[in-house]
């Protein structure tokens, strides 16, 4: 399980969003931390193979993330995930299963199991439009892992969650990190404190820290503030 980012650069017209970034990810929870505009989404979208790097390459166990086969091992929750408000939770997962090519029988079993995992069993037949932000995000995680992915990418998954929801969320992430690569982006330090096995901080498209929380040498929040000041 080696996800290798090798010299990845993304240039937009007059902006270098990701600047020659390299690292290797292995099993565990990795927190990608940075202020708004740091380049988190751009990097994650390249790792998902939906955005071509201007330079460099990204591979997973030897295959390029741009290859079709990679889709089978990838689970992605984008930042602006589009839910279908009039679908029930179970219908939504069944629909996503169909898109992912999972047969009907397996999809039903899997969807129920995942709803249980994310604590939504009692809400299975409820329409998504009645869900809280946290419930939607947990459903978003469920859809991302329908295909038992080895690489799970979650772009700002805790945005807008209340403290109770955050706790639930952290527990799910922790569990997923036991067997998979879970890369989670955020600009909120407390979201990844204690659950990330490794923290990668980016600023202006470059890595400014890559290591374990204790290697920061000080409280992570203080460390983050030293680097980003008051940036959100
Ligand atoms: P983050 O996810 O950390 O908030 P992004 O990856 O969204 O950061 O953005 C990184 C930088 O690249 C920002 O300065 C943003 O304005 C710029 N950017 C992102 N997408 C585009 C785009 N499609 N065209 C031009 N600039 C972009």
Short mmCIF file of C-alpha atoms in Angstrom, two decimals, residues 7-211:
data_model
loop_
_atom_site.label_atom_id
_atom_site.label_comp_id
_atom_site.label_asym_id
_atom_site.label_seq_id
_atom_site.Cartn_x
_atom_site.Cartn_y
_atom_site.Cartn_z
CA UNK A 7 7.34 16.05 -7.75
CA UNK A 8 3.71 16.99 -8.27
CA UNK A 9 3.15 20.52 -9.50
CA UNK A 10 -0.10 22.17 -10.55
CA UNK A 11 -0.02 25.43 -12.36
CA UNK A 12 -3.09 27.44 -13.19
CA UNK A 13 -2.77 30.38 -15.55
CA UNK A 14 -0.91 32.71 -13.26
CA UNK A 15 -0.79 30.68 -10.09
CA UNK A 16 1.26 27.74 -8.85
CA UNK A 17 -1.27 25.95 -6.63
CA UNK A 18 0.97 22.96 -5.87
CA UNK A 19 4.69 23.41 -6.13
CA UNK A 20 6.90 20.32 -6.58
CA UNK A 21 5.44 18.24 -3.77
CA UNK A 22 6.71 14.74 -2.93
CA UNK A 23 5.74 12.21 -0.27
CA UNK A 24 4.76 8.58 0.14
CA UNK A 25 1.64 7.54 2.01
CA UNK A 26 1.10 4.23 3.73
CA UNK A 27 -1.69 2.75 5.82
CA UNK A 28 -3.01 5.06 8.51
CA UNK A 29 -4.73 8.41 8.96
CA UNK A 30 -2.88 11.29 7.37
CA UNK A 31 -4.07 14.81 8.06
CA UNK A 32 -3.49 17.36 5.31
CA UNK A 33 -3.52 20.65 7.13
CA UNK A 34 -3.43 24.14 5.68
CA UNK A 35 -5.30 27.43 5.53
CA UNK A 36 -7.83 28.17 2.80
CA UNK A 37 -6.09 28.48 -0.52
CA UNK A 38 -3.03 26.48 0.61
CA UNK A 39 -3.61 23.92 -2.14
CA UNK A 40 -5.28 21.05 -0.30
CA UNK A 41 -8.12 20.44 -2.75
CA UNK A 42 -5.83 20.74 -5.74
CA UNK A 43 -3.46 18.15 -4.28
CA UNK A 44 -6.30 15.81 -3.34
CA UNK A 45 -7.90 16.05 -6.75
CA UNK A 46 -4.57 15.14 -8.34
CA UNK A 47 -4.24 12.18 -5.95
CA UNK A 48 -7.73 11.08 -7.02
CA UNK A 49 -6.70 11.19 -10.65
CA UNK A 50 -9.34 13.75 -11.61
CA UNK A 51 -6.88 16.59 -12.11
CA UNK A 52 -3.74 16.19 -14.18
CA UNK A 53 -0.54 17.48 -12.61
CA UNK A 54 1.34 20.01 -14.73
CA UNK A 55 4.49 18.14 -13.74
CA UNK A 56 5.38 15.06 -11.74
CA UNK A 57 3.48 11.83 -11.25
CA UNK A 58 1.35 10.06 -8.69
CA UNK A 59 1.19 6.27 -8.44
CA UNK A 60 -0.47 3.72 -6.21
CA UNK A 61 1.29 0.39 -5.92
CA UNK A 62 3.00 1.02 -9.21
CA UNK A 63 0.00 2.16 -11.28
CA UNK A 64 -0.67 5.75 -12.22
CA UNK A 65 -3.67 7.31 -10.47
CA UNK A 66 -4.76 8.41 -13.94
CA UNK A 67 -5.42 4.77 -14.88
CA UNK A 68 -8.93 3.37 -14.83
CA UNK A 69 -7.97 0.48 -12.50
CA UNK A 70 -7.12 2.91 -9.73
CA UNK A 71 -10.81 3.85 -9.47
CA UNK A 72 -11.51 0.40 -8.02
CA UNK A 73 -9.34 1.04 -4.99
CA UNK A 74 -10.21 4.71 -4.51
CA UNK A 75 -12.90 6.23 -2.28
CA UNK A 76 -13.42 9.98 -2.49
CA UNK A 77 -15.56 12.46 -0.64
CA UNK A 78 -15.23 15.81 -2.42
CA UNK A 79 -15.77 19.08 -0.64
CA UNK A 80 -18.87 20.02 -2.57
CA UNK A 81 -20.46 16.62 -2.64
CA UNK A 82 -23.86 16.73 -4.32
CA UNK A 83 -26.54 14.87 -2.40
CA UNK A 84 -29.97 14.13 -3.74
CA UNK A 85 -32.32 15.76 -1.24
CA UNK A 86 -35.36 13.69 -2.16
CA UNK A 87 -33.54 10.36 -1.96
CA UNK A 88 -33.63 8.37 1.24
CA UNK A 89 -30.25 7.37 2.68
CA UNK A 90 -30.61 3.78 1.57
CA UNK A 91 -31.81 4.72 -1.92
CA UNK A 92 -28.86 7.05 -2.26
CA UNK A 93 -26.38 4.32 -1.36
CA UNK A 94 -28.10 1.87 -3.71
CA UNK A 95 -27.88 4.44 -6.48
CA UNK A 96 -24.18 5.12 -5.80
CA UNK A 97 -23.58 1.36 -5.74
CA UNK A 98 -25.12 1.05 -9.17
CA UNK A 99 -22.82 3.79 -10.46
CA UNK A 100 -19.87 1.92 -9.01
CA UNK A 101 -20.95 -1.29 -10.73
CA UNK A 102 -21.86 -3.21 -7.57
CA UNK A 103 -24.63 -5.77 -8.13
CA UNK A 104 -27.98 -5.25 -6.46
CA UNK A 105 -27.75 -7.99 -3.85
CA UNK A 106 -24.26 -7.05 -2.67
CA UNK A 107 -25.21 -3.38 -2.74
CA UNK A 108 -28.13 -3.93 -0.36
CA UNK A 109 -26.02 -5.84 2.14
CA UNK A 110 -23.14 -3.41 1.88
CA UNK A 111 -25.35 -0.32 2.17
CA UNK A 112 -27.03 -1.57 5.33
CA UNK A 113 -23.67 -2.47 6.84
CA UNK A 114 -22.27 0.96 6.07
CA UNK A 115 -25.31 2.76 7.40
CA UNK A 116 -24.73 0.90 10.63
CA UNK A 117 -21.06 1.81 10.64
CA UNK A 118 -21.81 5.51 10.26
CA UNK A 119 -24.66 5.40 12.77
CA UNK A 120 -27.53 5.99 10.32
CA UNK A 121 -29.41 2.70 10.49
CA UNK A 122 -32.41 4.35 12.09
CA UNK A 123 -32.40 7.00 9.37
CA UNK A 124 -32.11 4.63 6.41
CA UNK A 125 -35.55 5.47 5.07
CA UNK A 126 -35.42 9.15 5.85
CA UNK A 127 -34.99 11.68 3.05
CA UNK A 128 -31.58 13.32 2.90
CA UNK A 129 -33.14 16.79 2.96
CA UNK A 130 -34.12 16.15 6.58
CA UNK A 131 -30.52 15.32 7.58
CA UNK A 132 -28.19 17.51 9.63
CA UNK A 133 -24.81 18.50 8.16
CA UNK A 134 -23.11 15.80 10.17
CA UNK A 135 -25.52 13.11 9.03
CA UNK A 136 -24.92 14.11 5.42
CA UNK A 137 -21.17 13.95 5.91
CA UNK A 138 -21.42 10.49 7.46
CA UNK A 139 -23.53 9.39 4.52
CA UNK A 140 -20.85 10.90 2.28
CA UNK A 141 -18.24 8.72 3.93
CA UNK A 142 -20.47 5.68 3.52
CA UNK A 143 -20.77 6.27 -0.24
CA UNK A 144 -17.01 6.81 -0.49
CA UNK A 145 -16.27 3.39 0.97
CA UNK A 146 -18.96 1.35 -0.80
CA UNK A 147 -16.34 -0.29 -2.99
CA UNK A 148 -14.01 -1.23 -0.07
CA UNK A 149 -11.34 1.23 -1.19
CA UNK A 150 -7.77 1.04 0.03
CA UNK A 151 -7.22 4.74 -0.54
CA UNK A 152 -9.80 7.04 1.06
CA UNK A 153 -9.64 10.75 0.34
CA UNK A 154 -11.84 13.10 2.35
CA UNK A 155 -11.77 16.79 1.43
CA UNK A 156 -12.67 18.96 4.45
CA UNK A 157 -15.14 16.36 5.72
CA UNK A 158 -15.71 18.04 9.08
CA UNK A 159 -16.73 21.43 7.71
CA UNK A 160 -19.87 22.62 9.43
CA UNK A 161 -20.14 19.84 11.98
CA UNK A 162 -21.06 20.45 15.60
CA UNK A 163 -18.76 19.13 18.38
CA UNK A 164 -20.83 15.97 18.94
CA UNK A 165 -20.78 15.16 15.25
CA UNK A 166 -17.04 15.71 15.17
CA UNK A 167 -16.51 13.04 17.80
CA UNK A 168 -18.57 10.52 15.83
CA UNK A 169 -16.67 11.42 12.72
CA UNK A 170 -13.26 11.00 14.33
CA UNK A 171 -14.16 7.52 15.50
CA UNK A 172 -15.16 6.47 12.00
CA UNK A 173 -11.94 7.89 10.53
CA UNK A 174 -9.82 6.16 13.15
CA UNK A 175 -11.45 2.85 12.35
CA UNK A 176 -10.93 3.27 8.61
CA UNK A 177 -7.27 4.15 9.12
CA UNK A 178 -6.53 0.76 10.64
CA UNK A 179 -6.55 -0.99 7.28
CA UNK A 180 -6.45 1.79 4.69
CA UNK A 181 -4.75 4.95 3.63
CA UNK A 182 -7.04 7.74 4.83
CA UNK A 183 -6.07 11.23 3.71
CA UNK A 184 -8.19 13.92 5.28
CA UNK A 185 -7.85 17.64 4.66
CA UNK A 186 -8.81 20.39 7.05
CA UNK A 187 -7.89 23.84 8.26
CA UNK A 188 -9.07 23.00 11.77
CA UNK A 189 -6.23 21.60 13.85
CA UNK A 190 -8.46 19.90 16.43
CA UNK A 191 -10.06 17.79 13.69
CA UNK A 192 -6.92 15.77 13.17
CA UNK A 193 -5.18 16.13 16.53
CA UNK A 194 -4.85 12.75 18.20
CA UNK A 195 -6.30 10.80 15.28
CA UNK A 196 -3.78 11.49 12.56
CA UNK A 197 -0.81 9.13 12.50
CA UNK A 198 0.92 11.69 10.39
CA UNK A 199 0.40 15.32 9.56
CA UNK A 200 1.35 17.02 6.33
CA UNK A 201 1.07 20.79 6.42
CA UNK A 202 0.99 22.79 3.23
CA UNK A 203 1.30 26.48 2.70
CA UNK A 204 1.30 28.23 -0.68
CA UNK A 205 1.47 24.85 -2.38
CA UNK A 206 4.55 23.63 -0.55
CA UNK A 207 5.04 21.21 2.33
CA UNK A 208 6.07 23.05 5.47
CA UNK A 209 5.82 20.10 7.87
CA UNK A 210 5.58 16.35 7.44
CA UNK A 211 5.69 14.15 10.50
#
